[in-house]
């Protein structure tokens, strides 16, 4: 890969969450000497245990703080001579956005605007700068049985979560158009892999199977999601940061569509084998429950622009990625127990009953 932009100091927001921590764990070994400052407020979804691999690295610094805190962001940008912001920090769970949308607007919209404004002012005294907004295919809304989201698909978000991400993406666009501020915007499909919080479909199913708890499948289970390994997403973000032309949007996806019920069945079967249960035993835990309000039917990403222009392709096959992910959860039960206790516990028990 011929790199055009090689930052020496980056600010990663939300680096203690699922994708942000995987990104830092991926980026630091491949970019020795690049300073990585991780700004994260540590909500229920943030966990510093995700980052033990980089903790002692002198190029790494963690700062507990809020992306909505303008003076803090300004100070960090200046004192660390930041040349790029990779912005992951967000409220990320659709179900939570349905019961409590306000925090989604605060973090995802106001937080992004705060980062944009501080970065824009800081970039005026920085020879080269990039602001990379990590977004989601959910901003495009829902597909019927055919077709794919391209970068030209109009934004039509349906949940408070996706609406707040679309709002942030539009601010990113406006900063580029109005101020010629060098932004990049990625929109990725559903991720899976290690450190995924067990409120999202795949890790929730693994966790509930381990506990022999019901596996709640929403509606008819025929909604479709397009799954990509989080390490492939991390590699794509690095590539867009270094090679993407400012002002551009890049879709990221692995061409890997699954109906929810098929993925739940697959996870059940793989865990039957690993837990020494009889074939079909875990499938017996599947419980169809009331559908999610405004549930998007199908997501599917056309990532051909990223392949054509920047040469990115996923490295993982789903077969290998899902097996590895299940094995990671089996080997990291302590991590799971820790994240489902604490502030998350109350929410989990409300949803799924006592543990
Ligand atoms: P996550 O919920 O696991 O992590 C979010 C992180 O942001 C947490 O560490 C949290 O503490 C931090 N955070 C929240 N509010 C903050 C604030 N005010 N200030 C500082 N830090 C704050 O989320 P994720 O799944 O890792 O998603 C990361 C990003 O990727 C999000 O922007 C999300 O929209 C996007 N995305 C996620 C997926 C997916 O499948 N999970 C797919 C595409 C895009
Ligand atoms: P989720 O992991 O929450 O991601 P997103 O809503 O951002 O796509 O959900 C993935 C799919 O799985 C979605 O169609 C909703 C469905 N789902 C269930 O059927 N049961 C569950 O318990 C959860 C959390 C999700």
Coordinates of C-alpha atoms and ligand atoms in Angstrom, one line a residue:
X1 CA 0.0 0.0 0.0
X2 CA 1.5 3.4 -1.0
X3 CA 0.5 5.6 1.9
X4 CA -0.1 9.3 1.2
X5 CA -0.8 10.5 4.7
X6 CA 1.2 9.2 7.7
X7 CA 0.2 10.8 10.9
X8 CA 2.6 11.0 13.8
X9 CA -0.1 11.6 16.5
X10 CA -3.7 10.6 16.4
X11 CA -6.7 11.1 18.7
X12 CA -9.0 8.1 18.9
X13 CA -12.3 8.8 20.5
X14 CA -14.3 5.9 22.1
X15 CA -11.1 3.7 22.0
X16 CA -12.3 1.7 25.0
X17 CA -15.4 0.4 23.2
X18 CA -15.7 -2.6 20.9
X19 CA -14.5 -1.3 17.6
X20 CA -12.3 1.5 19.0
X21 CA -10.3 -0.9 21.1
X22 CA -9.9 -3.4 18.3
X23 CA -8.7 -0.5 16.1
X24 CA -6.1 0.6 18.6
X25 CA -4.9 -3.0 19.1
X26 CA -4.6 -3.3 15.3
X27 CA -3.1 0.2 14.6
X28 CA -0.4 0.5 17.2
X29 CA 1.8 -2.6 16.3
X30 CA 1.7 -1.6 12.6
X31 CA 2.5 2.1 13.2
X32 CA 5.4 2.2 15.8
X33 CA 6.3 5.8 16.8
X34 CA 2.8 7.1 16.1
X35 CA 1.3 8.6 19.2
X36 CA -2.2 7.3 20.0
X37 CA -4.3 9.3 22.5
X38 CA -7.5 7.6 23.5
X39 CA -10.3 9.8 24.7
X40 CA -13.2 7.9 26.3
X41 CA -15.7 8.7 29.0
X42 CA -16.1 5.0 29.9
X43 CA -19.8 4.5 29.7
X44 CA -21.2 1.0 30.4
X45 CA -19.7 0.0 26.9
X46 CA -16.2 1.2 27.6
X47 CA -13.7 -1.1 29.3
X48 CA -9.9 -0.5 29.7
X49 CA -9.4 -4.3 30.0
X50 CA -9.8 -4.3 26.2
X51 CA -6.5 -2.4 25.9
X52 CA -4.1 -4.3 28.2
X53 CA -2.0 -5.1 25.1
X54 CA -1.1 -1.5 24.6
X55 CA -1.1 -0.2 28.2
X56 CA 2.7 -0.1 28.7
X57 CA 3.4 1.3 25.3
X58 CA 5.0 4.8 25.7
X59 CA 3.3 6.0 22.6
X60 CA -0.2 5.3 24.1
X61 CA -2.1 7.6 26.4
X62 CA -5.6 7.2 27.9
X63 CA -7.6 10.2 28.9
X64 CA -11.0 9.7 30.6
X65 CA -13.2 12.5 29.3
X66 CA -16.2 13.6 27.3
X67 CA -16.1 14.4 23.6
X68 CA -18.7 17.1 24.4
X69 CA -16.1 18.9 26.6
X70 CA -14.8 21.4 24.1
X71 CA -12.0 22.9 26.2
X72 CA -10.7 19.4 27.0
X73 CA -10.7 18.4 23.4
X74 CA -8.9 21.7 22.4
X75 CA -6.3 21.1 25.1
X76 CA -5.6 17.5 23.9
X77 CA -5.3 18.5 20.3
X78 CA -2.8 21.2 21.1
X79 CA -0.6 19.5 23.7
X80 CA -0.4 16.2 21.7
X81 CA 0.0 17.9 18.3
X82 CA -2.7 15.8 16.9
X83 CA -2.7 15.3 13.1
X84 CA -5.8 13.1 12.8
X85 CA -9.0 12.3 14.7
X86 CA -10.5 8.9 14.3
X87 CA -13.9 9.3 15.8
X88 CA -15.6 6.1 17.2
X89 CA -17.2 7.5 20.4
X90 CA -20.9 7.0 20.4
X91 CA -24.0 5.5 21.9
X92 CA -24.3 2.5 19.7
X93 CA -27.2 0.3 20.6
X94 CA -30.5 0.6 18.7
X95 CA -32.7 -0.8 21.4
X96 CA -31.3 1.7 24.0
X97 CA -32.0 4.5 21.5
X98 CA -35.6 3.5 21.4
X99 CA -36.1 3.7 25.1
X100 CA -33.8 6.7 25.7
X101 CA -33.0 8.7 22.6
X102 CA -31.7 11.9 24.3
X103 CA -28.2 10.7 25.1
X104 CA -27.8 9.6 21.5
X105 CA -28.4 13.1 20.3
X106 CA -26.0 14.5 22.9
X107 CA -23.2 12.1 22.3
X108 CA -23.5 11.3 18.6
X109 CA -24.6 14.7 17.3
X110 CA -23.4 17.3 19.8
X111 CA -20.2 15.3 20.6
X112 CA -19.3 15.1 16.9
X113 CA -19.9 18.8 16.4
X114 CA -17.7 19.6 19.4
X115 CA -14.9 17.5 18.0
X116 CA -15.3 19.0 14.5
X117 CA -15.2 22.6 15.7
X118 CA -12.1 22.1 18.0
X119 CA -10.4 20.1 15.2
X120 CA -11.2 22.7 12.5
X121 CA -9.5 25.5 14.6
X122 CA -6.6 23.3 15.5
X123 CA -6.1 22.1 11.9
X124 CA -5.5 25.8 10.8
X125 CA -2.1 25.5 12.5
X126 CA -1.3 21.9 11.4
X127 CA 0.2 21.3 7.9
X128 CA -1.8 18.1 7.2
X129 CA -4.8 17.0 9.1
X130 CA -7.7 14.4 8.8
X131 CA -10.9 13.9 10.6
X132 CA -12.3 10.4 10.1
X133 CA -16.0 9.9 11.1
X134 CA -16.7 6.3 11.8
X135 CA -20.3 5.7 10.8
X136 CA -22.7 3.0 9.9
X137 CA -24.8 1.6 7.0
X138 CA -27.8 2.2 9.2
X139 CA -27.9 5.8 8.1
X140 CA -29.2 4.6 4.7
X141 CA -32.3 3.1 6.2
X142 CA -33.7 -0.3 5.2
X143 CA -33.5 -2.4 2.0
X144 CA -36.1 -4.7 0.4
X145 CA -35.0 -8.2 -0.7
X146 CA -32.8 -6.8 -3.6
X147 CA -30.1 -4.2 -4.0
X148 CA -27.3 -2.7 -2.0
X149 CA -26.4 0.6 -0.2
X150 CA -23.9 2.6 -2.2
X151 CA -22.3 5.9 -1.1
X152 CA -24.9 7.7 -3.2
X153 CA -27.9 6.1 -1.5
X154 CA -29.9 8.9 0.2
X155 CA -29.9 9.0 4.0
X156 CA -33.1 7.6 5.4
X157 CA -32.4 6.6 9.0
X158 CA -35.3 4.9 10.9
X159 CA -34.1 4.6 14.5
X160 CA -33.0 7.3 16.9
X161 CA -29.5 5.7 16.8
X162 CA -29.2 5.9 13.1
X163 CA -30.8 9.3 12.9
X164 CA -28.2 10.6 15.4
X165 CA -25.4 9.0 13.3
X166 CA -26.9 10.5 10.1
X167 CA -27.0 13.9 11.8
X168 CA -23.3 13.6 12.7
X169 CA -22.4 12.5 9.1
X170 CA -24.2 15.6 7.8
X171 CA -22.2 17.9 10.1
X172 CA -19.1 16.2 8.8
X173 CA -20.2 16.9 5.3
X174 CA -21.0 20.5 6.1
X175 CA -17.6 21.1 7.7
X176 CA -16.0 19.9 4.5
X177 CA -18.2 21.9 2.2
X178 CA -18.2 25.1 4.3
X179 CA -14.7 25.2 5.7
X180 CA -12.8 22.8 3.3
X181 CA -12.0 20.9 6.5
X182 CA -10.4 17.6 5.5
X183 CA -13.0 15.0 6.6
X184 CA -13.4 11.3 5.7
X185 CA -16.6 9.4 6.4
X186 CA -16.8 5.6 6.6
X187 CA -20.0 3.6 6.8
X188 CA -19.7 0.0 7.8
X189 CA -22.0 -2.9 8.2
X190 CA -22.6 -4.9 11.4
X191 CA -19.3 -5.9 13.1
X192 CA -18.5 -9.0 15.1
X193 CA -15.5 -10.2 17.0
X194 CA -13.7 -10.0 20.4
X195 CA -14.7 -7.4 23.0
X196 CA -18.3 -7.0 21.5
X197 CA -20.6 -6.0 24.3
X198 CA -23.1 -8.8 25.1
X199 CA -26.2 -6.7 24.4
X200 CA -25.7 -7.0 20.6
X201 CA -27.0 -10.1 18.8
X202 CA -24.0 -12.4 18.4
X203 CA -22.3 -12.0 21.9
X204 CA -25.7 -11.9 23.6
X205 CA -26.6 -15.3 22.0
X206 CA -23.2 -16.8 23.0
X207 CA -23.6 -15.5 26.6
X208 CA -27.2 -16.7 27.0
X209 CA -26.4 -20.1 25.5
X210 CA -23.6 -20.5 28.1
X211 CA -26.1 -19.7 30.8
X212 CA -28.9 -21.8 29.2
X213 CA -31.1 -18.8 29.0
X214 CA -33.7 -18.0 26.4
X215 CA -32.4 -16.6 23.1
X216 CA -34.6 -13.7 22.2
X217 CA -35.1 -13.5 18.4
X218 CA -37.1 -10.4 17.4
X219 CA -40.2 -10.7 15.1
X220 CA -39.9 -13.5 12.5
X221 CA -36.1 -13.7 12.7
X222 CA -35.9 -13.0 8.9
X223 CA -34.3 -9.6 9.1
X224 CA -31.0 -9.6 7.3
X225 CA -27.6 -8.1 8.5
X226 CA -24.3 -8.0 6.6
X227 CA -21.5 -9.1 9.0
X228 CA -17.9 -8.0 8.9
X229 CA -15.1 -9.0 11.3
X230 CA -14.0 -6.1 13.4
X231 CA -10.3 -6.6 12.4
X232 CA -11.3 -6.2 8.8
X233 CA -13.1 -3.0 9.7
X234 CA -10.0 -1.7 11.6
X235 CA -7.8 -2.4 8.6
X236 CA -10.3 -0.6 6.3
X237 CA -10.3 2.5 8.6
X238 CA -6.5 2.6 8.6
X239 CA -6.5 2.5 4.8
X240 CA -9.1 5.2 4.4
X241 CA -7.2 7.4 6.9
X242 CA -3.9 7.1 5.0
X243 CA -5.2 7.0 1.4
X244 CA -8.7 8.4 1.2
X245 CA -9.3 11.7 -0.5
X246 CA -10.7 14.3 1.9
X247 CA -14.4 14.9 1.5
X248 CA -15.0 11.3 0.4
X249 CA -17.4 8.7 1.9
X250 CA -16.4 5.0 1.9
X251 CA -18.8 2.1 2.5
X252 CA -17.2 -0.9 4.3
X253 CA -18.7 -4.4 4.2
X254 CA -17.9 -8.0 3.7
X255 CA -20.6 -9.2 1.3
X256 CA -21.8 -11.5 4.0
X257 CA -25.6 -11.4 4.5
X258 CA -27.3 -13.5 7.1
X259 CA -30.9 -13.8 8.3
X260 CA -30.9 -13.4 12.1
X261 CA -32.4 -16.8 12.7
X262 CA -29.7 -18.5 10.5
X263 CA -27.0 -16.8 12.5
X264 CA -28.6 -17.8 15.8
X265 CA -28.9 -21.4 14.6
X266 CA -25.3 -21.4 13.6
X267 CA -24.0 -20.1 16.9
X268 CA -26.2 -22.7 18.7
X269 CA -24.8 -25.5 16.7
X270 CA -21.1 -24.4 17.1
X271 CA -21.7 -24.1 20.8
X272 CA -23.4 -27.6 21.0
X273 CA -20.1 -29.0 19.8
X274 CA -17.9 -26.9 22.0
X275 CA -19.9 -27.3 25.2
X276 CA -20.5 -31.1 24.7
X277 CA -24.3 -30.7 24.5
X278 CA -26.4 -32.9 22.3
X279 CA -27.1 -31.7 18.7
X280 CA -30.0 -29.3 18.6
X281 CA -30.0 -28.7 22.4
X282 CA -29.1 -25.0 22.1
X283 CA -31.6 -24.4 19.4
X284 CA -34.2 -25.4 22.0
X285 CA -33.4 -22.1 23.8
X286 CA -34.6 -20.0 20.9
X287 CA -37.6 -17.8 21.8
X288 CA -39.3 -15.6 19.3
X289 CA -40.2 -12.3 21.0
X290 CA -42.0 -9.1 20.1
X291 CA -40.4 -7.3 17.2
X292 CA -38.2 -4.2 17.7
X293 CA -40.1 -1.0 16.9
X294 CA -39.2 0.3 13.4
X295 CA -37.0 -2.8 12.9
X296 CA -35.0 -2.3 9.6
X297 CA -35.6 -5.4 7.4
X298 CA -32.3 -5.7 5.5
X299 CA -28.9 -4.1 5.3
X300 CA -26.4 -4.9 2.6
X301 CA -23.3 -2.9 1.7
X302 CA -21.8 -2.3 -1.7
X303 CA -18.1 -1.8 -0.8
X304 CA -16.8 -1.8 -4.3
X305 CA -15.6 1.8 -4.1
X306 CA -13.2 0.9 -1.3
X307 CA -11.9 -2.1 -3.2
X308 CA -11.5 -0.2 -6.5
X309 CA -10.0 3.0 -5.2
X310 CA -8.0 1.9 -2.1
X311 CA -7.5 -1.8 -2.7
X312 CA -9.2 -3.0 0.5
X313 CA -10.7 -6.5 0.8
X314 CA -11.7 -8.4 4.0
X315 CA -9.2 -11.0 5.1
X316 CA -11.6 -13.1 7.2
X317 CA -14.0 -15.6 5.9
X318 CA -17.1 -15.8 8.1
X319 CA -16.5 -19.4 8.8
X320 CA -13.2 -18.7 10.4
X321 CA -14.2 -15.4 12.0
X322 CA -17.3 -16.7 13.8
X323 CA -15.5 -19.8 15.0
X324 CA -12.6 -17.7 16.3
X325 CA -15.1 -15.3 18.0
X326 CA -16.9 -18.1 19.8
X327 CA -13.6 -19.5 21.0
X328 CA -12.6 -16.0 22.2
X329 CA -15.8 -15.7 24.3
X330 CA -15.3 -19.2 25.8
X331 CA -11.7 -18.2 26.7
X332 CA -12.7 -14.8 28.1
X333 CA -15.6 -15.6 30.5
X334 CA -14.1 -13.3 33.1
X335 CA -14.3 -10.4 30.7
X336 CA -18.0 -11.2 30.0
X337 CA -18.9 -11.5 33.6
X338 CA -17.2 -8.2 34.4
X339 CA -19.0 -6.2 31.7
X340 CA -22.4 -7.7 32.4
X341 CA -22.0 -6.8 36.0
X342 CA -21.6 -3.1 37.1
X343 CA -23.7 -0.5 35.5
X344 CA -24.9 -2.8 32.8
X345 CA -26.4 -5.3 35.2
X346 CA -29.6 -3.4 35.9
X347 CA -30.4 -3.0 32.2
X348 CA -29.6 -6.7 31.5
X349 CA -31.8 -7.9 34.3
X350 CA -34.7 -5.7 33.2
X351 CA -34.4 -7.2 29.7
X352 CA -33.6 -10.8 30.5
X353 CA -34.5 -11.5 34.1
X354 CA -32.1 -12.2 37.0
X355 CA -28.8 -14.0 36.2
Ligands
LIG1 P1 -19.4 0.8 21.7 O1 -20.7 1.2 22.3 O2 -18.9 -0.5 22.0 O3 -18.3 1.8 22.2 C1 -18.5 3.2 22.3 C2 -17.4 3.9 23.1 O4 -17.6 5.3 23.1 C3 -17.4 3.4 24.6 O5 -16.1 3.1 25.0 C4 -17.9 4.6 25.3 O6 -17.4 4.7 26.7 C5 -17.4 5.7 24.5 N1 -18.2 7.0 24.7 C6 -19.6 7.1 24.7 N2 -19.9 8.4 24.9 C7 -18.8 9.1 25.0 C8 -18.5 10.5 25.3 N3 -19.5 11.4 25.5 N4 -17.2 10.9 25.3 C9 -16.2 9.9 25.2 N5 -16.4 8.6 24.9 C10 -17.7 8.2 24.9 O7 -19.6 1.1 20.2 P2 -18.9 0.3 18.9 O8 -19.8 -0.8 18.6 O9 -17.5 0.1 19.2 O10 -19.1 1.4 17.8 C11 -18.0 2.4 17.6 C12 -18.4 3.3 16.5 O11 -18.6 2.5 15.3 C13 -19.8 4.0 16.7 O12 -19.6 5.4 16.2 C14 -20.8 3.3 15.9 O13 -21.8 4.1 15.4 C15 -19.9 2.8 14.7 N6 -20.3 1.5 14.1 C16 -20.6 0.4 14.8 C17 -20.9 -0.8 14.2 C18 -21.2 -2.1 15.0 O14 -21.5 -3.1 14.4 N7 -20.9 -2.1 16.3 C19 -21.0 -0.8 12.8 C20 -20.7 0.3 12.1 C21 -20.4 1.5 12.7
LIG2 P1 -27.9 -5.7 16.9 O1 -26.8 -6.6 17.2 O2 -28.6 -4.9 18.0 O3 -27.4 -4.7 15.8 P2 -28.2 -3.7 14.8 O4 -29.6 -3.5 15.4 O5 -27.4 -2.4 14.9 O6 -28.2 -4.3 13.5 O7 -29.0 -6.5 16.2 C1 -28.8 -7.3 15.0 C2 -30.0 -7.9 14.5 O8 -30.5 -8.9 15.5 C3 -31.2 -6.9 14.4 O9 -32.0 -7.3 13.3 C4 -32.0 -7.1 15.7 C5 -31.8 -8.6 16.0 N1 -31.8 -8.9 17.4 C6 -32.5 -10.0 17.9 O10 -33.3 -10.6 17.1 N2 -32.5 -10.3 19.2 C7 -31.7 -9.6 20.1 O11 -31.7 -10.0 21.3 C8 -30.9 -8.6 19.6 C9 -30.0 -7.8 20.6 C10 -30.9 -8.3 18.3

